[in-house]
PDB file of C-alpha atoms in Angstrom:
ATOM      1  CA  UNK A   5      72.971  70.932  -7.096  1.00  0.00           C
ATOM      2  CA  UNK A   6      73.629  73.846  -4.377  1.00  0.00           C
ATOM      3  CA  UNK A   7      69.464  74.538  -4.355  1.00  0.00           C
ATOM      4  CA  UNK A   8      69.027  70.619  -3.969  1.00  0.00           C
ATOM      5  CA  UNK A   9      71.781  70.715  -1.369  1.00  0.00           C
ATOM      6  CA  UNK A  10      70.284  73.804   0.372  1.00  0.00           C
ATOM      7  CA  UNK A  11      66.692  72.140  -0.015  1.00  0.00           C
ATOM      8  CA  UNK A  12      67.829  69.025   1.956  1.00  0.00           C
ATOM      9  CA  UNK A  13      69.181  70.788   4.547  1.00  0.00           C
ATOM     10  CA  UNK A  14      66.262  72.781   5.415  1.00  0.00           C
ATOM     11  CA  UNK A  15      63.956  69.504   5.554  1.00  0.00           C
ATOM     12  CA  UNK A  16      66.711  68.122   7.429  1.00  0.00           C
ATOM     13  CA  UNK A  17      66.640  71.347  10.077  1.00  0.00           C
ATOM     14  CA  UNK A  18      62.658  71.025   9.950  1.00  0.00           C
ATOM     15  CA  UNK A  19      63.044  67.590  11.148  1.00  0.00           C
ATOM     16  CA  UNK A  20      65.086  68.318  13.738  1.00  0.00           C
ATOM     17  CA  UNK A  21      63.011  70.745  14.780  1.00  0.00           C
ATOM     18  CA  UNK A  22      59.776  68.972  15.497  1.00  0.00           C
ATOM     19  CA  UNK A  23      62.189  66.043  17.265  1.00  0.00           C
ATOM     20  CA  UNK A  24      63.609  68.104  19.661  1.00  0.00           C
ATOM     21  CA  UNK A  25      60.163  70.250  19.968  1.00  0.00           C
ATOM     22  CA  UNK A  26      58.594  66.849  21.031  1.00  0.00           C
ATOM     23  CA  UNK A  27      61.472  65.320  23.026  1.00  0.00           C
ATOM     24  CA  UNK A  28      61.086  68.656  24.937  1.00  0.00           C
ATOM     25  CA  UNK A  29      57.119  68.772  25.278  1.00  0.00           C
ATOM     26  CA  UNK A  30      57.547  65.250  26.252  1.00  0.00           C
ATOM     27  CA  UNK A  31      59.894  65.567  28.759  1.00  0.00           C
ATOM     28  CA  UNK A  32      57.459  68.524  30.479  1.00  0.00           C
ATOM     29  CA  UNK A  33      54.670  66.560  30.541  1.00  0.00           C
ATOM     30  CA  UNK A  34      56.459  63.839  32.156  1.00  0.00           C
ATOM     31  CA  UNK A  35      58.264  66.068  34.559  1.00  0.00           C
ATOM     32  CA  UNK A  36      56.482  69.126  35.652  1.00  0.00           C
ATOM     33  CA  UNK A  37      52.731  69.818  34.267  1.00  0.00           C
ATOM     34  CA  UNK A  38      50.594  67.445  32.418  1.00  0.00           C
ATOM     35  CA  UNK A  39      47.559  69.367  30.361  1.00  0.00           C
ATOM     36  CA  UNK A  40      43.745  67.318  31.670  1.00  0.00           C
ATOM     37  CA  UNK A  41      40.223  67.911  29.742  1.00  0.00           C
ATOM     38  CA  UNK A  42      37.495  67.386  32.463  1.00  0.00           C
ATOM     39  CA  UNK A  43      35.285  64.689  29.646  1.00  0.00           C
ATOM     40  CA  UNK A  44      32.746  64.024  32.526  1.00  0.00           C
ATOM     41  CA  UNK A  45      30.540  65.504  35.385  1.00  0.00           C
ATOM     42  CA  UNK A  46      31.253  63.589  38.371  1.00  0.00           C
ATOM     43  CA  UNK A  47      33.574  66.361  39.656  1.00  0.00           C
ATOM     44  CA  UNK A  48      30.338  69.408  39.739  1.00  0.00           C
ATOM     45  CA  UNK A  49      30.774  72.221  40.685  1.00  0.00           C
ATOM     46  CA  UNK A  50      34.209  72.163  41.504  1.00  0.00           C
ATOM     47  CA  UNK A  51      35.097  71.021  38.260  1.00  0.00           C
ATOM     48  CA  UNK A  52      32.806  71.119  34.973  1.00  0.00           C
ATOM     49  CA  UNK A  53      32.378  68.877  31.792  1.00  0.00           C
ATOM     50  CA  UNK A  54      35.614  71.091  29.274  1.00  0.00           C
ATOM     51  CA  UNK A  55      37.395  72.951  31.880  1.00  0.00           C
ATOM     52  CA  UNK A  56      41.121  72.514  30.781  1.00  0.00           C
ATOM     53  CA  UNK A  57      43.898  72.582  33.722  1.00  0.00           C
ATOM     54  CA  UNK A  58      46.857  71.434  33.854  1.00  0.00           C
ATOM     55  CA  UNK A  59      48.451  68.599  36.912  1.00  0.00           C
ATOM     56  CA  UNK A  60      51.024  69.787  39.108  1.00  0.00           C
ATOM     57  CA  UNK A  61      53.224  66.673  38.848  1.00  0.00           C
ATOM     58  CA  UNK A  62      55.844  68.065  41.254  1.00  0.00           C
ATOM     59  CA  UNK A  63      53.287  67.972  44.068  1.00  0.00           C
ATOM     60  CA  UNK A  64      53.956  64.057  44.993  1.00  0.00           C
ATOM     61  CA  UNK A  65      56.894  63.268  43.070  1.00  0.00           C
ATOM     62  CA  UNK A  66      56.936  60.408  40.659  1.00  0.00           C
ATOM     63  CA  UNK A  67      56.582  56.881  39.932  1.00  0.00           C
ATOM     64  CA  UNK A  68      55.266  54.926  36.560  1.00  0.00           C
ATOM     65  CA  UNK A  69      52.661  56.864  36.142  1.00  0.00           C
ATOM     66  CA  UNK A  70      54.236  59.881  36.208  1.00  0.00           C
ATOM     67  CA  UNK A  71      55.407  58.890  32.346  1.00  0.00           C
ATOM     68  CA  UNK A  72      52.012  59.868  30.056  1.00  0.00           C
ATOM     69  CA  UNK A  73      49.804  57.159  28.005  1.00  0.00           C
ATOM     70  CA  UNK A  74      49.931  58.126  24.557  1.00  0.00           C
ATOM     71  CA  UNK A  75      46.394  57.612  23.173  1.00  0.00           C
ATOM     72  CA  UNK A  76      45.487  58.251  19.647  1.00  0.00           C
ATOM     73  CA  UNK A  77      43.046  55.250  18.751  1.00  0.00           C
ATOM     74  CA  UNK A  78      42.291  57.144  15.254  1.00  0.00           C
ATOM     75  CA  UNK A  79      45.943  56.117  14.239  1.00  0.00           C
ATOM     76  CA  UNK A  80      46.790  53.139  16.042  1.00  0.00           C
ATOM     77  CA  UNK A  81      48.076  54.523  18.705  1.00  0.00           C
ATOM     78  CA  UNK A  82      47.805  53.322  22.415  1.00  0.00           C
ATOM     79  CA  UNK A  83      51.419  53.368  24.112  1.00  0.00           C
ATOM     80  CA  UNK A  84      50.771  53.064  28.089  1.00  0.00           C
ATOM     81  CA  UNK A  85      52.285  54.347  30.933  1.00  0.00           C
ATOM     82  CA  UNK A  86      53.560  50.987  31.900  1.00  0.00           C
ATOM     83  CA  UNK A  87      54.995  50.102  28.470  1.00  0.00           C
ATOM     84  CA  UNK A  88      57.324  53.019  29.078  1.00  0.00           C
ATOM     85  CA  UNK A  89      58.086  53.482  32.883  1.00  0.00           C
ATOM     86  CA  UNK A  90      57.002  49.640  34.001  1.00  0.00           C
ATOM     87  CA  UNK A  91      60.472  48.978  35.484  1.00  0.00           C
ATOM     88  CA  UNK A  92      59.529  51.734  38.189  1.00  0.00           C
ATOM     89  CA  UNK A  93      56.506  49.611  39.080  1.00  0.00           C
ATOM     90  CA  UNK A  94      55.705  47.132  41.853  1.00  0.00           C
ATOM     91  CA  UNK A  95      57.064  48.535  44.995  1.00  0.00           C
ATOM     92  CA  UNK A  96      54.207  51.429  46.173  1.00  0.00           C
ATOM     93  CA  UNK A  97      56.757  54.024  46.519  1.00  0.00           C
ATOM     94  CA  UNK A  98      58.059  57.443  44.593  1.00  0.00           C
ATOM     95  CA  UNK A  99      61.129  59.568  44.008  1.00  0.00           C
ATOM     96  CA  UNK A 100      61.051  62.691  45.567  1.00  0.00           C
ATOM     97  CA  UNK A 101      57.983  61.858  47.401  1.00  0.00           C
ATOM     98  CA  UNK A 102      55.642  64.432  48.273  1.00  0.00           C
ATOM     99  CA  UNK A 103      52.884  63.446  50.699  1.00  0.00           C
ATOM    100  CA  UNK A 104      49.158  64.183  49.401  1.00  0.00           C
ATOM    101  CA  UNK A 105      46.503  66.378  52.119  1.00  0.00           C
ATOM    102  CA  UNK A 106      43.208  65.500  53.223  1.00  0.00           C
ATOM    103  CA  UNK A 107      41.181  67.252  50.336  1.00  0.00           C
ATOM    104  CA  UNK A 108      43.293  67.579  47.450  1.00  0.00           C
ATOM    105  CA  UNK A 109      41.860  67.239  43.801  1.00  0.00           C
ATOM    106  CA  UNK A 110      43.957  64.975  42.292  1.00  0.00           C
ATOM    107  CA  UNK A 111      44.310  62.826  39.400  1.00  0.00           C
ATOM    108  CA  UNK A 112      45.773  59.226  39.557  1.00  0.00           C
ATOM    109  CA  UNK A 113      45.858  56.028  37.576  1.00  0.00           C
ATOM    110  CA  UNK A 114      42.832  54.227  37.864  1.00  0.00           C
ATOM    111  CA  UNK A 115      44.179  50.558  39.311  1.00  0.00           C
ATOM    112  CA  UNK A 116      43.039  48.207  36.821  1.00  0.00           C
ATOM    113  CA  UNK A 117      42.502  49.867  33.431  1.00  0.00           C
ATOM    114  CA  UNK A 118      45.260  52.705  33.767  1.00  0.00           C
ATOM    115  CA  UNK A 119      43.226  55.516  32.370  1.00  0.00           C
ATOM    116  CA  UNK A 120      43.469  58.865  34.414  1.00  0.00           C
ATOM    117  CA  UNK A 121      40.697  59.661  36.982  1.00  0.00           C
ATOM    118  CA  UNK A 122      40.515  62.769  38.848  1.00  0.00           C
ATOM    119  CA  UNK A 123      38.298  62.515  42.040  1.00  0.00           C
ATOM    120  CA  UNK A 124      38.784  64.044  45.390  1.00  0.00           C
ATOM    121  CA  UNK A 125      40.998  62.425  48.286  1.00  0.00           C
ATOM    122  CA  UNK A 126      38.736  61.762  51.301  1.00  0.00           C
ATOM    123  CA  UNK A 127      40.346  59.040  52.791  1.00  0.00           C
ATOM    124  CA  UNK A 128      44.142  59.104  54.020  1.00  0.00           C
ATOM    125  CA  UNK A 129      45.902  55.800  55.016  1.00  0.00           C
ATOM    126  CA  UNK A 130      44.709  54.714  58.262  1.00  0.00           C
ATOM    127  CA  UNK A 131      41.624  56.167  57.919  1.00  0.00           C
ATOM    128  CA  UNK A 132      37.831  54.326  58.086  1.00  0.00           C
ATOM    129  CA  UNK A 133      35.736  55.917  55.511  1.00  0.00           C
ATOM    130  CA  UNK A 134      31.640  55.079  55.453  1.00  0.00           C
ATOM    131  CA  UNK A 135      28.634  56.942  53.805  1.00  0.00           C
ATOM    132  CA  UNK A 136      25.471  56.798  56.292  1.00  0.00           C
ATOM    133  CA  UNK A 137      22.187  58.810  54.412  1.00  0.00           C
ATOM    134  CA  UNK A 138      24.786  60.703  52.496  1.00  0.00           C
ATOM    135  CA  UNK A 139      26.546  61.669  55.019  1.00  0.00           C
ATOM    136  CA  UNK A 140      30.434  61.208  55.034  1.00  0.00           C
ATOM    137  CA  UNK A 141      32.237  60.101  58.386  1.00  0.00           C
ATOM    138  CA  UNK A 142      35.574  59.165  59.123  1.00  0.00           C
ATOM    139  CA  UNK A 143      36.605  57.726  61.642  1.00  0.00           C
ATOM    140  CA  UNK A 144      33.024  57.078  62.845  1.00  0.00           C
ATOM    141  CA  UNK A 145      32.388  60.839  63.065  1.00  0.00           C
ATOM    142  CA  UNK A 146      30.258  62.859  60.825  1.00  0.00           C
ATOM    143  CA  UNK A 147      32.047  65.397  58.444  1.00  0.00           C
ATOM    144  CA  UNK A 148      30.940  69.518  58.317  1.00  0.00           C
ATOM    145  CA  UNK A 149      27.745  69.608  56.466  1.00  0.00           C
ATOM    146  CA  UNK A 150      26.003  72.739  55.529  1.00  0.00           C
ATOM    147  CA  UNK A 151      23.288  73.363  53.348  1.00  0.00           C
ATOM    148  CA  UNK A 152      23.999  76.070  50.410  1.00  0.00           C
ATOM    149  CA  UNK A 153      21.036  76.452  48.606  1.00  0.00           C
ATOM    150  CA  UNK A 154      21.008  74.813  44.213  1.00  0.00           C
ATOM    151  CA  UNK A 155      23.223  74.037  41.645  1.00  0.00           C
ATOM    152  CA  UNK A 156      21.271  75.067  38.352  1.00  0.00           C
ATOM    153  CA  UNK A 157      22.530  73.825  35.082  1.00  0.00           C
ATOM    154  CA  UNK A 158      20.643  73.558  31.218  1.00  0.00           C
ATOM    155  CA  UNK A 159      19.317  69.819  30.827  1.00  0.00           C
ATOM    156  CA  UNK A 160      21.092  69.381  27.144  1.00  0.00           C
ATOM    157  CA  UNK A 161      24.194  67.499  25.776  1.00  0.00           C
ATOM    158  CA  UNK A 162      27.531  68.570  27.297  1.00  0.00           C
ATOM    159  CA  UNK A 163      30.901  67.920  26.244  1.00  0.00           C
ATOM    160  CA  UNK A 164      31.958  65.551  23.051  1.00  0.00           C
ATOM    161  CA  UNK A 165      30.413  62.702  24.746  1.00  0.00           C
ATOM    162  CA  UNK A 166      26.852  64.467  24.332  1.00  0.00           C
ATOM    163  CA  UNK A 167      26.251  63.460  27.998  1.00  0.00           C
ATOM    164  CA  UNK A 168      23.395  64.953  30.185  1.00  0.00           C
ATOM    165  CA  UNK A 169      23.130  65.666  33.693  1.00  0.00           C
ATOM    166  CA  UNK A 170      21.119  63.850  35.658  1.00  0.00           C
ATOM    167  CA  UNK A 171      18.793  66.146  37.480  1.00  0.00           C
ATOM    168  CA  UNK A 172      17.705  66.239  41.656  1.00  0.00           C
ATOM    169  CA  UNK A 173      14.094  67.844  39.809  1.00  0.00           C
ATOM    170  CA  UNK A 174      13.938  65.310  36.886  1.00  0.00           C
ATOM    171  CA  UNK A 175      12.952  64.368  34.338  1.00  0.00           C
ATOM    172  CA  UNK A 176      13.516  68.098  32.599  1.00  0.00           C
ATOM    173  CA  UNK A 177      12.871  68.536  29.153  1.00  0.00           C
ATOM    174  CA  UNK A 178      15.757  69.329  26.618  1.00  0.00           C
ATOM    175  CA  UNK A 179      16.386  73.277  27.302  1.00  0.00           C
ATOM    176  CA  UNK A 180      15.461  73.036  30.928  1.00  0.00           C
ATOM    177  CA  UNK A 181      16.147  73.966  34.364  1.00  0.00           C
ATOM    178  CA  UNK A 182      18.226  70.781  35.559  1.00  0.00           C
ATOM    179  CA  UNK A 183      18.688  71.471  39.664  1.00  0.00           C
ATOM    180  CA  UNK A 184      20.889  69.436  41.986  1.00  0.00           C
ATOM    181  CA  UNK A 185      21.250  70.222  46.076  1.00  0.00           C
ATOM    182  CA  UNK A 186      24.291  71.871  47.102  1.00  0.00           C
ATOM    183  CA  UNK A 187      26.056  71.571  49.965  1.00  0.00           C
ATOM    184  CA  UNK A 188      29.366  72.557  51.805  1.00  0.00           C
ATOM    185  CA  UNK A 189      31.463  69.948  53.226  1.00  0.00           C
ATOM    186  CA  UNK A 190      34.545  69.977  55.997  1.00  0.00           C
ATOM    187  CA  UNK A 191      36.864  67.531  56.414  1.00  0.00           C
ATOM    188  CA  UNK A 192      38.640  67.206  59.974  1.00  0.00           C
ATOM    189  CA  UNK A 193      41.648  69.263  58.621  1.00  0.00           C
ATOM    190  CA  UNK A 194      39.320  72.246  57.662  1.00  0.00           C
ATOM    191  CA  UNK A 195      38.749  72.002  53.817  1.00  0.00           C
ATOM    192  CA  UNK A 196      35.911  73.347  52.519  1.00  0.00           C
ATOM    193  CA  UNK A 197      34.381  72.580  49.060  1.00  0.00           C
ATOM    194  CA  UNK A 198      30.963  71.872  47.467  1.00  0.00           C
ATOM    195  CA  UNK A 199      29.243  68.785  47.095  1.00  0.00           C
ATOM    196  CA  UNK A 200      25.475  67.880  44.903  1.00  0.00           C
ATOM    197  CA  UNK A 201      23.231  65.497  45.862  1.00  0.00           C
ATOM    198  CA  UNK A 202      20.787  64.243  42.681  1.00  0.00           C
ATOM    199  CA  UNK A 203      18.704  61.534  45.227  1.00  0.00           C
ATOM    200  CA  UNK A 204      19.168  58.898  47.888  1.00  0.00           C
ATOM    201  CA  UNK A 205      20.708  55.574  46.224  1.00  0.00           C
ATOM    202  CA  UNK A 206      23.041  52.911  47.438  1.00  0.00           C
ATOM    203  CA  UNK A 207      26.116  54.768  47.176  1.00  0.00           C
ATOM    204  CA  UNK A 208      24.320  57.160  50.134  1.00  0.00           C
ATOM    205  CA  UNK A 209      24.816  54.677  52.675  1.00  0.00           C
ATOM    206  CA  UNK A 210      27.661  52.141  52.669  1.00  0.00           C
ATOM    207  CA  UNK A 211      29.762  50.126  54.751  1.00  0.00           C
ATOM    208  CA  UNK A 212      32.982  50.846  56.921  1.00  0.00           C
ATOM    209  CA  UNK A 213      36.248  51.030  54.379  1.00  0.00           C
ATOM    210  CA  UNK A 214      39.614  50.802  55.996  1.00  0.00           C
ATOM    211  CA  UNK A 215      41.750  52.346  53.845  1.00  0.00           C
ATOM    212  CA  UNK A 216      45.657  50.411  53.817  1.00  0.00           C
ATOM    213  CA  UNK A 217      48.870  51.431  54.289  1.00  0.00           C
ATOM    214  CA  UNK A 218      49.626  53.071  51.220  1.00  0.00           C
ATOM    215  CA  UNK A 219      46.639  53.787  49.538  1.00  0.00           C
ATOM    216  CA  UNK A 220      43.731  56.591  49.586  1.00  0.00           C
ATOM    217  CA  UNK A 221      40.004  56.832  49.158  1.00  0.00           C
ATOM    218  CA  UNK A 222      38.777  59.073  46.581  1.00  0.00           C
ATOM    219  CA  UNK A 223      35.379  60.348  45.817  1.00  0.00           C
ATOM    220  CA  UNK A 224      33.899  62.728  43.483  1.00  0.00           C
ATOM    221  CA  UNK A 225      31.910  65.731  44.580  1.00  0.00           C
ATOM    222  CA  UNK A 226      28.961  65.349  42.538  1.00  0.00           C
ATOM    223  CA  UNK A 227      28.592  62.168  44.706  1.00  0.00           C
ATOM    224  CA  UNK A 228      25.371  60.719  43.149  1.00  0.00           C
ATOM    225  CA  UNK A 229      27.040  60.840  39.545  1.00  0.00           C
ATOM    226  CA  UNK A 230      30.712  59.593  40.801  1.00  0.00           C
ATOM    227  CA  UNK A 231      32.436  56.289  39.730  1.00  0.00           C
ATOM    228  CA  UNK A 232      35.223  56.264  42.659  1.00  0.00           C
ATOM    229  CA  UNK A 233      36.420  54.463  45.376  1.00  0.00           C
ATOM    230  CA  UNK A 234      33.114  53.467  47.144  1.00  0.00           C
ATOM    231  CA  UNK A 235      32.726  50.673  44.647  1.00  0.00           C
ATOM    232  CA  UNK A 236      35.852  47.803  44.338  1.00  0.00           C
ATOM    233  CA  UNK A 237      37.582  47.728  40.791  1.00  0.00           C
ATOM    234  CA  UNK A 238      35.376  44.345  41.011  1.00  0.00           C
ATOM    235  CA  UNK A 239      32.267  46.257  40.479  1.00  0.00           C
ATOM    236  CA  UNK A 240      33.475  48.925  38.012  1.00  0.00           C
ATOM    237  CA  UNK A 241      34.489  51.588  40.714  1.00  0.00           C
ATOM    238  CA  UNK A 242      37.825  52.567  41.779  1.00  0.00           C
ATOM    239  CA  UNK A 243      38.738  50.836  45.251  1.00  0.00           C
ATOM    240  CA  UNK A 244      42.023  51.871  47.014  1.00  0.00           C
ATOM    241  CA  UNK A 245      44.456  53.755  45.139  1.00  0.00           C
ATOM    242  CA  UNK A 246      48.183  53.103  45.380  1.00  0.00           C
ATOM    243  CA  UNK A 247      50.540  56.038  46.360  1.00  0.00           C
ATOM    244  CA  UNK A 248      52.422  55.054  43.177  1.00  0.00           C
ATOM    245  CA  UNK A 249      49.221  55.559  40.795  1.00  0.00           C
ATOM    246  CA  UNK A 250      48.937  59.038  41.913  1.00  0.00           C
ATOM    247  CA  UNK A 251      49.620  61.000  38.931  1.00  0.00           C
ATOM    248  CA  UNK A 252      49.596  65.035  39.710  1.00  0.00           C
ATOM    249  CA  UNK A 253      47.595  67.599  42.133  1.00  0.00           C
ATOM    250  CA  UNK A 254      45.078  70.158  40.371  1.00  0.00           C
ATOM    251  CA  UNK A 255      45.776  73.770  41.031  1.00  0.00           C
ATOM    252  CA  UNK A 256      43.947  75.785  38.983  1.00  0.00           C
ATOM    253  CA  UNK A 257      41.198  75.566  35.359  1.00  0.00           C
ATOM    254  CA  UNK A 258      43.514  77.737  32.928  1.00  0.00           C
ATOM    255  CA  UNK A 259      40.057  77.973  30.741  1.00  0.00           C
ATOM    256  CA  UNK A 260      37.008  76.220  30.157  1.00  0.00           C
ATOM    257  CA  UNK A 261      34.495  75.289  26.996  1.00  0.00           C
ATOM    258  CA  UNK A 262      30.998  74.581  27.503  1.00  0.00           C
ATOM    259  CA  UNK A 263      30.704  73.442  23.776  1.00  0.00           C
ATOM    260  CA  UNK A 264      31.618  70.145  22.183  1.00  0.00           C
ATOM    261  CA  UNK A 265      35.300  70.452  21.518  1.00  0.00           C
ATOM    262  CA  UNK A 266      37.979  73.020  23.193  1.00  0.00           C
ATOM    263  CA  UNK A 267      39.001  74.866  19.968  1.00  0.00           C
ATOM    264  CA  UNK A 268      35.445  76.559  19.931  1.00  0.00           C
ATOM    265  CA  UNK A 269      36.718  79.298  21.829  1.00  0.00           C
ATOM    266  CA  UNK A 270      33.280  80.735  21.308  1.00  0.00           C
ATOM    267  CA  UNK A 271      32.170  78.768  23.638  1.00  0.00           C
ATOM    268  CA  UNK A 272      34.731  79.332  26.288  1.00  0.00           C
ATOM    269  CA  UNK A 273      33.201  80.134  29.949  1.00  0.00           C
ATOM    270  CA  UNK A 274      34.544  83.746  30.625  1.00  0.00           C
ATOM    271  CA  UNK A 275      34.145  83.297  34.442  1.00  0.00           C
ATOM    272  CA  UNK A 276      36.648  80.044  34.294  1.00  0.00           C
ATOM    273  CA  UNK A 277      39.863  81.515  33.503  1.00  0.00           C
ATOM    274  CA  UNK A 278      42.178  80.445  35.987  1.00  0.00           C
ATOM    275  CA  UNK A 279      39.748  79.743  38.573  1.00  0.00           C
ATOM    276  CA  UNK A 280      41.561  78.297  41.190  1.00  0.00           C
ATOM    277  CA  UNK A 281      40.247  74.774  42.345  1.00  0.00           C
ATOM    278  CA  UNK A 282      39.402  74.506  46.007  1.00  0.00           C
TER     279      UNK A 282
END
């Protein structure tokens, strides 16, 4: 009976445990630092398909989607944002607000579907955003644009998705050289980063976007390959995003894995750890 006794209690502490071990992981996530995998390339260079960072949630405060979707389709699993937090949603605002810069990587809630983007905030409310040749102005004037020489990359599948790049020199055979322009753009309060150009297409010349009272305009930095705010929800973009969606700001890549799943640390890019993201 006492070895029974004793037995129970240990699955008993065990239990415990792993409850309070995920009542506390959950309550970090929610609170301070949410872990992201990078699953696509519309980011490159800044970011790259398996570079692993975690979101600075304190950076803008929080809202509803502050509180993490819990997505595990293999087991049945798909427990939103909004089934959790959805009585914080509805009036565009956040507690202990902190206001987002010109420039920031962040990543947000995309409007409609509620799965996380991360994209890069161009437009700040107020602002008129347009794309003329690929050129970014706002306010009607031309952004800092500087030529800075290729982005080079091997034409093959990346990440679990098995995607490949598109390619400024295509097609490329498997194995190849795939090569993309690079360039260095300045916004009007003096960040610098790197944007790729793959060819001229209708996302390289747009009309004026007003961005409202409460919302931003994001865009990705490989600009040609980038699902963002250029495009309304209506058309399978992003549109405006509401200062309640935003979800964290994006500091630094802790590591990186160029192979098809992060636990092949084989794989890991040795140049990536904690690379801070400008």
């Amino acid at each position: 009976m006492a070895a029974e006794a004793k037995t129970g209690n240990a699955v008993w502490e065990t239990i415990k445990t792993v409850v309070f071990a995920l009542l506390f992981a959950g309550i970090f996530r929610t609170l301070f630092f949410q872990p992201f995998w990078i699953p696509s390339g519309s980011m490159k260079e800044t970011l790259l398909i398996g570079d692993f960072l975690f979101v600075n949630k304190m950076a803008y405060g929080y809202s509803y989607a502050s509180c993490p979707n819990l997505l595990m389709p293999g087991i049945g699993i798909n427990i939103d944002a909004q089934n959790i937090c959805g009585f914080l949603d509805g009036d565009n605002t956040r507690v202990w607000a902190g206001e987002p810069k010109q420039g920031d990587v962040a990543v947000f809630r995309h409007p409609t579907t509620g799965r996380d983007f991360i994209k890069r905030l161009i437009g700040m409310p107020g602002d008129r955003i347009q794309v003329r040749q690929g050129v970014l102005h706002i306010n009607g004037t031309a952004v800092g644009l500087k030529p800075d020489g290729e982005f080079e990359e091997t034409y093959a599948p990346q990440g679990p998705q098995g995607l490949r790049p598109r390619c400024e020199n295509g097609p490329v055979g498997l194995g190849g050289i795939c090569t993309k322009s690079r360039f260095i753009e300045t916004l009007p309060n003096g960040v610098s980063y790197t944007i790729l150009n793959i060819g001229n297409q209708s996302s390289d010349n747009t009309g004026v976007y007003t961005v409202p009272e409460g919302h931003y305009f994001f865009m990705g930095d490989n600009r040609d390959n980038s699902s963002d705010s250029r495009l309304p929800v209506s058309a399978g973009g992003v549109g405006f995003v509401p200062y309640e969606n935003l979800i964290g700001r994006a500091d630094r890549v802790m590591f990186s894995s160029a192979g098809r799943s992060m636990l092949y640390f084989w794989t890991w890019r040795s140049d990536r750890f904690f690379k801070r993201i400008d």
